[in-house]
XYZ file of C-alpha atoms in Angstrom:
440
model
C 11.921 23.844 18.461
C 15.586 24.032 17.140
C 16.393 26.009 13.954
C 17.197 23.102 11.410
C 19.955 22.802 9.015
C 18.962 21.869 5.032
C 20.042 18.638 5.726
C 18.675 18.548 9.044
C 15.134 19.322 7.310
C 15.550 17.312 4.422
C 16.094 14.318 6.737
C 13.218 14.960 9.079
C 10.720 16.093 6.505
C 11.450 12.302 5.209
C 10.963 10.592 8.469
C 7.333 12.548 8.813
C 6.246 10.808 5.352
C 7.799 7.958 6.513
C 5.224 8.025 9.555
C 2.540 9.251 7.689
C 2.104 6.131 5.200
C 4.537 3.341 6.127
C 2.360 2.341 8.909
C -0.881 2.730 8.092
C -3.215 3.569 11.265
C -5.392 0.383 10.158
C -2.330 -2.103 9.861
C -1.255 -1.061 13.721
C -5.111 -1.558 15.321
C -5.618 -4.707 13.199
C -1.932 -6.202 14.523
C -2.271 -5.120 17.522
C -5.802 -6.603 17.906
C -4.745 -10.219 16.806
C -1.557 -9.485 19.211
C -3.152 -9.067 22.203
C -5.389 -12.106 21.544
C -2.561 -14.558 21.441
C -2.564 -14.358 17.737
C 0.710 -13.793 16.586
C 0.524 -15.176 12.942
C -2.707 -13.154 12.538
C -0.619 -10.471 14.070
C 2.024 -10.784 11.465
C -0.270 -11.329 8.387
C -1.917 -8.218 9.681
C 1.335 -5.971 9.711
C 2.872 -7.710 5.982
C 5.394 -9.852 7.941
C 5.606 -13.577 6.287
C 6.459 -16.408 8.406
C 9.187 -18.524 7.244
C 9.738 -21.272 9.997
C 7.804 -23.766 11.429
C 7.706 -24.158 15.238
C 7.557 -27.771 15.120
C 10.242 -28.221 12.835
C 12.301 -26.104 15.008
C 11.198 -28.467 18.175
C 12.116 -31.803 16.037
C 15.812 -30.298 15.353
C 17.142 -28.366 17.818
C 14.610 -29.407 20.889
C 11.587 -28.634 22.205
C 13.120 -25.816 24.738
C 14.450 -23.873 21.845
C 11.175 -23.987 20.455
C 9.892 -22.791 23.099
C 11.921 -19.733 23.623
C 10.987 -19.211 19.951
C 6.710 -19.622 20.462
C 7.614 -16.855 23.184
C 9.298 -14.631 21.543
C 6.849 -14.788 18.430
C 3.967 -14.306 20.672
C 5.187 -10.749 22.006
C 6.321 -9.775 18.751
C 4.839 -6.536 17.745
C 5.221 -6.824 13.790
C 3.828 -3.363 13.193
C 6.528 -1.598 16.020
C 9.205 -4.184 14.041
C 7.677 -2.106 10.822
C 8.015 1.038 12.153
C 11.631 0.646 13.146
C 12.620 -1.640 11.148
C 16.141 0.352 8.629
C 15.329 2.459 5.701
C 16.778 4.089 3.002
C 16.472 7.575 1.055
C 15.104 9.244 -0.759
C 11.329 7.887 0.081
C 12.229 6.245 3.254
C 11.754 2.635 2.001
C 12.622 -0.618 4.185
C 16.350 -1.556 3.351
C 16.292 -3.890 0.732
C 18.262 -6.985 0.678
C 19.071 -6.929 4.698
C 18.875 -9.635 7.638
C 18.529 -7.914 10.997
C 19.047 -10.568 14.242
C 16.056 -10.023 16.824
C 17.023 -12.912 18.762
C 20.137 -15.384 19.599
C 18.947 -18.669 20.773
C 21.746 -21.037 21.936
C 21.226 -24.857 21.551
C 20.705 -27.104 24.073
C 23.298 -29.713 21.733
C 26.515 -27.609 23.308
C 27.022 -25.463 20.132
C 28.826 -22.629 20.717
C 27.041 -20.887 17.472
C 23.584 -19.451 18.785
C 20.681 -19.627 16.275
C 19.200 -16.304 15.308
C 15.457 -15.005 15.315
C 16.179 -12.686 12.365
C 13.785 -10.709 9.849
C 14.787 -9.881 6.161
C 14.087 -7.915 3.189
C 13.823 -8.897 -0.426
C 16.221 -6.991 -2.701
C 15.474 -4.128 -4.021
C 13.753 -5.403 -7.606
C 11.353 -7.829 -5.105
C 10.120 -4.705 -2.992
C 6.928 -4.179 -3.987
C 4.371 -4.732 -0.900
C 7.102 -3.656 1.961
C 7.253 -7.069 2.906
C 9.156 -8.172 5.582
C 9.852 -12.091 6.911
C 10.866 -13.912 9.639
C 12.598 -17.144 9.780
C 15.847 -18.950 11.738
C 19.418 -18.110 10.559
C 21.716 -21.470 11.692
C 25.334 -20.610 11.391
C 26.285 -24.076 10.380
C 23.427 -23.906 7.676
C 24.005 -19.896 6.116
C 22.131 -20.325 3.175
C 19.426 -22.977 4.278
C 15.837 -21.589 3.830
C 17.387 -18.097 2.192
C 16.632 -18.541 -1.173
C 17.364 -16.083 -3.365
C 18.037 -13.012 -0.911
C 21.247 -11.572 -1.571
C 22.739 -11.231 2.324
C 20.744 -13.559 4.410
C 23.438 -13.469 7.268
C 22.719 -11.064 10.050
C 23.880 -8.059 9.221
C 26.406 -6.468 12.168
C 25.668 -2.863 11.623
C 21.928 -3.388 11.790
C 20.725 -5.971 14.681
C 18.244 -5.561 16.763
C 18.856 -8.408 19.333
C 20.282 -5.455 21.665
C 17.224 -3.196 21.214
C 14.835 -5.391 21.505
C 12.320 -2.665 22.626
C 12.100 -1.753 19.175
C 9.716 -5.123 18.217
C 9.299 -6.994 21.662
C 5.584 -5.395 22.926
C 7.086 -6.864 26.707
C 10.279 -3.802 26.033
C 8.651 -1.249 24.353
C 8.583 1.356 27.511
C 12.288 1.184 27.337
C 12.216 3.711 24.608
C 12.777 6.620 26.514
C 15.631 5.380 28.744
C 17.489 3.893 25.956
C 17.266 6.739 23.633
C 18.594 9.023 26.751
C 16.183 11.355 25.970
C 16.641 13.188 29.184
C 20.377 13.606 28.077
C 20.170 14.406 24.481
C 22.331 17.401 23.661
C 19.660 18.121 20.900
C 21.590 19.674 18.747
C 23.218 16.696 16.634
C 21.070 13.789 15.878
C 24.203 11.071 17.022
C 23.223 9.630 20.333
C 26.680 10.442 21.274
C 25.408 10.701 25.250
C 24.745 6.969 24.713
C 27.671 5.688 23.268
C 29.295 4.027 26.137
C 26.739 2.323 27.360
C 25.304 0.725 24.348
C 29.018 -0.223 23.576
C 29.057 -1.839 26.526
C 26.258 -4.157 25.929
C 27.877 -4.906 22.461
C 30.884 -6.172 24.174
C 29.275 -8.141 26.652
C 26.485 -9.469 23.714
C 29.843 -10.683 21.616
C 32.260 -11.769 24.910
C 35.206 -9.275 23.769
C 37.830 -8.493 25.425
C 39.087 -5.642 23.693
C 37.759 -2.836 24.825
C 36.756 -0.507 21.300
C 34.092 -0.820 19.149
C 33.792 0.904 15.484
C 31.138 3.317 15.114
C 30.352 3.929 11.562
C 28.785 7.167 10.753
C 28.538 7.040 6.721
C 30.328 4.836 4.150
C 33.627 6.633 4.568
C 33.866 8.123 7.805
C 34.527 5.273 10.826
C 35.554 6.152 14.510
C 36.908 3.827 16.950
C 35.649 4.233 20.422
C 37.656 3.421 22.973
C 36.443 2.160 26.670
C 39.687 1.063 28.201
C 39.778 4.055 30.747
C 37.939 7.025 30.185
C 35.897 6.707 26.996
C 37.409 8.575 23.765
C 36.905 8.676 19.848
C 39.506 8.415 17.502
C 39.057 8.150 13.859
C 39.056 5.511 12.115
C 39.771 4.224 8.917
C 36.909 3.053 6.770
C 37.871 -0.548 5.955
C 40.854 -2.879 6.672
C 41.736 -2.493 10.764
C 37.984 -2.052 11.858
C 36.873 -4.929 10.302
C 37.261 -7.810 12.898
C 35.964 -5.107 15.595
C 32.540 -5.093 17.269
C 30.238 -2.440 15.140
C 27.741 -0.396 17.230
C 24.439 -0.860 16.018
C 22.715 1.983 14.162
C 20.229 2.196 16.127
C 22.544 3.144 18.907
C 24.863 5.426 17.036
C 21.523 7.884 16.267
C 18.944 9.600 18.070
C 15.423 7.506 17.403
C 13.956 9.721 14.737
C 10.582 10.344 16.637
C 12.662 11.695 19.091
C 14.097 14.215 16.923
C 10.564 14.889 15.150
C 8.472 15.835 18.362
C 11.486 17.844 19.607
C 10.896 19.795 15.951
C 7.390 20.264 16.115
C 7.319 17.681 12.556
C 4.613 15.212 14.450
C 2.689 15.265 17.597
C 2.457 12.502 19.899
C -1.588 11.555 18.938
C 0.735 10.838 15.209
C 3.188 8.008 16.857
C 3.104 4.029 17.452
C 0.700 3.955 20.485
C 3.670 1.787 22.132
C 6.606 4.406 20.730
C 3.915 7.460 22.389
C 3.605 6.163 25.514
C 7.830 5.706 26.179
C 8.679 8.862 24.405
C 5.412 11.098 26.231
C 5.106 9.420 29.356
C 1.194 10.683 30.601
C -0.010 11.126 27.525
C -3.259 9.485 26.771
C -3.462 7.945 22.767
C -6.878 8.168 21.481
C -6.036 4.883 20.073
C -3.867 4.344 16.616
C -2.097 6.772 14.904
C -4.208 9.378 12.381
C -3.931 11.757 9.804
C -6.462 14.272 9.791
C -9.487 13.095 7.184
C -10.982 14.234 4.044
C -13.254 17.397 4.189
C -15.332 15.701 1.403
C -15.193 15.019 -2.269
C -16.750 17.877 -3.429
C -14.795 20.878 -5.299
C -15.759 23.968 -6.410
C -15.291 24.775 -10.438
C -15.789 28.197 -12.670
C -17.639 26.817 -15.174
C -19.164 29.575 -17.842
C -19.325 31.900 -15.587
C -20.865 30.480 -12.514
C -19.060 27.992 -9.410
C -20.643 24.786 -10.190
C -19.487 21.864 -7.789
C -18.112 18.317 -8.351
C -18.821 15.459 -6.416
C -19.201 11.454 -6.260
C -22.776 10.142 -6.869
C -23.635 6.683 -7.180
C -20.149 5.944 -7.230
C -18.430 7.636 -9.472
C -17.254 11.340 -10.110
C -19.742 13.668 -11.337
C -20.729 17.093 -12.020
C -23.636 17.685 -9.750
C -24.575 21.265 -11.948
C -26.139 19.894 -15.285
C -28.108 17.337 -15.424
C -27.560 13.749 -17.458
C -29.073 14.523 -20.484
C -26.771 17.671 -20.744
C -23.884 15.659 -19.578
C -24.168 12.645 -22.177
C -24.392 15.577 -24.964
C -21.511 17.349 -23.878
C -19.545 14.072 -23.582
C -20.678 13.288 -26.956
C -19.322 16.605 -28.336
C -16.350 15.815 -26.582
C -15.959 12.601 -28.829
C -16.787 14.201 -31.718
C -13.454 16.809 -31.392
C -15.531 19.950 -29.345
C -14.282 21.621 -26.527
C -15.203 19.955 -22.887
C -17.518 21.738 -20.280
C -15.139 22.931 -17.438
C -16.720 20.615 -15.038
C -16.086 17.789 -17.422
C -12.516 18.972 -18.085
C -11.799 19.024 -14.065
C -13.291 15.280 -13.562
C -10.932 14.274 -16.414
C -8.398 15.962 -14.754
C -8.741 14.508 -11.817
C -8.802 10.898 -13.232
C -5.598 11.695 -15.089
C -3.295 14.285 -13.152
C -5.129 13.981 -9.653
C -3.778 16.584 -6.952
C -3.742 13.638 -4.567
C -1.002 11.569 -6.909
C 1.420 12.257 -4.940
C 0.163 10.546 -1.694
C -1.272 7.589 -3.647
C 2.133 7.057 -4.926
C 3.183 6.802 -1.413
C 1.289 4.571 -0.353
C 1.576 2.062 -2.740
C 5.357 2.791 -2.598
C 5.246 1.683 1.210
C 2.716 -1.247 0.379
C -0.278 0.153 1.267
C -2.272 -0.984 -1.645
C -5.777 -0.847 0.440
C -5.101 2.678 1.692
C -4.244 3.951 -2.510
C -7.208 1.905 -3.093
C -9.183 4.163 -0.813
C -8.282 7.514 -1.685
C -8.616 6.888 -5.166
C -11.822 5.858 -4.335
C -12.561 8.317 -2.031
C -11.317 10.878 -5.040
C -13.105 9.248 -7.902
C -15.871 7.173 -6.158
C -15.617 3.053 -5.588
C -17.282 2.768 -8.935
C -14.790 4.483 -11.021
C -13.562 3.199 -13.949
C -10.077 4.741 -14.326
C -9.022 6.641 -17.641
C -5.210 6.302 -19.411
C -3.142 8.690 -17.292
C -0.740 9.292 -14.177
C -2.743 7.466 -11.939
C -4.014 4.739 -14.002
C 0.023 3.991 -14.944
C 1.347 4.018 -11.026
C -1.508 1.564 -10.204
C -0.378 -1.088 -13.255
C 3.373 -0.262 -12.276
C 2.370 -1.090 -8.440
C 0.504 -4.335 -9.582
C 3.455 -5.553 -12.290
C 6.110 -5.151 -8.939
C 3.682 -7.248 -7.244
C 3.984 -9.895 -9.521
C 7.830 -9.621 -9.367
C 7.489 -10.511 -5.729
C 5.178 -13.179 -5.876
C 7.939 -14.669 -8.249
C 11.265 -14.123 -5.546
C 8.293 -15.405 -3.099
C 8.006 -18.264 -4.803
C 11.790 -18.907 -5.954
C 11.422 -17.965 -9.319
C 14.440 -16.204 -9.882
C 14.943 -16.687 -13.526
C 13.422 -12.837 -13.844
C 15.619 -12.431 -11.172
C 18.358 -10.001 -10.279
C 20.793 -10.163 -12.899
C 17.599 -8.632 -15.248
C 17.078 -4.720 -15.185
C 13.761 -3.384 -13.979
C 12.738 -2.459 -17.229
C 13.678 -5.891 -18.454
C 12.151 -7.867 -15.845
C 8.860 -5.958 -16.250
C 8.691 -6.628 -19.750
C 9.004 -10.277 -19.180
C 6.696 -10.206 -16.814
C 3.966 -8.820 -19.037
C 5.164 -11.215 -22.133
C 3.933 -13.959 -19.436
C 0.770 -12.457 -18.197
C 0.166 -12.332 -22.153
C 0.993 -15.687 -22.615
C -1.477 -17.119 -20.072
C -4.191 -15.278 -20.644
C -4.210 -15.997 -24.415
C -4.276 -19.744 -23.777
């Protein structure tokens, strides 16, 4: 392990939250499952990915060969390894909103010389909720057609994955390792500078350029020109203006692949990655299946409670004190009601309904769309017949169910909530409807 800088550390310590709840261990064995079985809708329902094309609509228009290329293509799609690469953003490692990332060009069989693109977007930011991710066809001589509302559905040049395809095609995955260059890593900068050349190479090829430089963009204002004419060399750059007709080399070949960077720092061990990601990154080592965090010890908790340890625990469903029986419960509750002070045990349950030490990992989770997994450690905190109290909890799970609803509505194309609405706006719309229809 190499002694980390702050940001260093602050960077990493993101990326190992980012693999412990963006891809849950159930979403990967459930995708993977329906993969492997030659079904790769089921694989994509499985992993949150909606399909926005039809296959035979595609065969109709542009010919039953381009189709076909398509059917393939969708069929070794990994959804859950697109997931786990797929951009993000800080601070809570979220998918990029608002992006369209090209996983495959297709060219025509009509003589076009524009290729049709195999690409996979994200809503904007305010239609987030869920994680979701879709896949449909970008036609150059059609930009906007099936789009919608998303805000850049072009592919994007800085983020494209139709030169990395081992980062979503199951067929490529192994190519992890040699494509990283972990064997060449300088490890002590997290730019895959070792790889430069080559991936620029495959850039200019991808995009049949003639120059010989590519722009390699390592923040918003910082750009450096890399030039392949003879011996490779970096200049820098300007960060608009004379770059922009130049080829762009993809982020995911400016940077060393973040697992890469977290097993060389001791932040996650291999039993922790994408079966597919451990197996190029650890070659030999043996997955005991999908990814895993280590499980709960058990509900119960230990409270000092008039001057003895009494214990808390879920029976029959719900949270409750296992050290006084019901009838002394229901009077203390009752006393409670009435103004009195609460027994200690019955002050930690209400604590833990409120202000629960686990919060912050629920949060999490239904930050990254993992709505089943909050809905299981709240139950496994509270019991699966809890019925929640006002609180922190109780407020993230409404907020995570109104953003929902906000999606359904950018799912469905309507936008008259839409973008040009704060949050806080939009929400309160939102409700005013739900108000609406359930009064009538």
């Amino acid at each position: 392990m190499h002694p980390l800088t702050a940001d260093e550390n602050f960077r990493l310590l993101l990326w190992s939250r980012v693999r412990e709840f963006a891809v849950p261990p159930s979403m990967i064995e459930s995708a993977t499952a329906r993969r492997v079985a030659g079904d790769w809708a089921g694989a994509c329902a499985a992993a949150r990915v909606d399909v926005d094309l039809n296959l035979r609509a595609v065969g109709r228009t542009h010919g039953q060969e381009l189709a076909a290329q398509v059917r393939a293509d969708l069929r070794h799609l990994a959804p859950d390894l697109l997931r786990w690469h797929f951009p993000r953003i800080g601070p809570d490692g979220l998918l990029r909103p608002g992006l369209t990332v090209s996983l495959a060009p297709y060219r025509p069989p009509t003589g076009s010389c524009d290729a049709i693109h195999l690409v996979a977007r994200t809503p904007p930011a305010w239609a987030g909720a869920g994680q979701r991710i879709s896949l449909a066809l970008w036609e150059p001589s059609r930009p906007k057609a099936g789009a919608g509302a998303h805000p850049h559905p072009h592919p994007d040049r800085r983020f494209r994955l139709d030169l990395h395809r081992h980062l979503w095609d199951a067929r490529r995955a192994g190519e992890l390792g040699e494509r990283s260059g972990v064997g060449f890593w300088p490890q002590d900068s997290d730019l895959a500078v070792h790889r430069w050349a080559a991936e620029a190479e495959l850039v200019l090829r991808a995009d049949e350029c003639a120059e010989r430089t590519v722009v390699v963009r390592l923040s918003s204002r910082r750009r450096l020109v890399l030039n392949l004419q003879s011996e490779p060399r970096v200049t820098e750059a300007p960060p608009r203006g004379c770059t922009g007709a130049r080829p762009v080399l993809p982020d995911a070949a400016t940077w060393v692949p973040p697992d890469v960077e977290l097993l060389h720092a001791g932040l996650i061990d291999a039993d922790r990655l994408h079966p597919l990601v451990a197996a190029a990154l650890v070659p030999g080592h043996r997955s005991g299946g999908v990814p895993g965090s280590p499980g709960s010890s058990g509900n119960s908790r230990l409270v000092e409670c008039r001057g003895a340890t009494h214990r808390i625990d879920v029976v029959d469903g719900v949270l409750a004190p296992l050290d006084h029986d019901p009838d002394e419960t229901r009077r203390e509750e009752l006393l409670v009601a009435l103004g009195g002070p609460a027994l200690p045990c019955l002050q930690a349950i209400d604590e833990a309904h409120r202000r629960p030490e686990d919060l912050v990992d629920i949060r999490a989770r239904l930050d990254h769309g993992d709505t089943a997994g909050a809905l299981a450690a709240v139950e496994d905190l509270l019991g699966p017949d809890v019925l929640l109290r006002g609180g922190a909890l109780r407020d993230e799970l409404e907020k995570a169910l109104r953003r929902k609803v906000l999606h359904g509505l950018y799912r469905t194309g309507l936008t008259g909530l839409g973008s040009h609405l704060s949050i806080q706006d939009r929400r309160s719309r939102v409700r005013a409807r739900l108000r609406h229809a359930t009064s009538r």
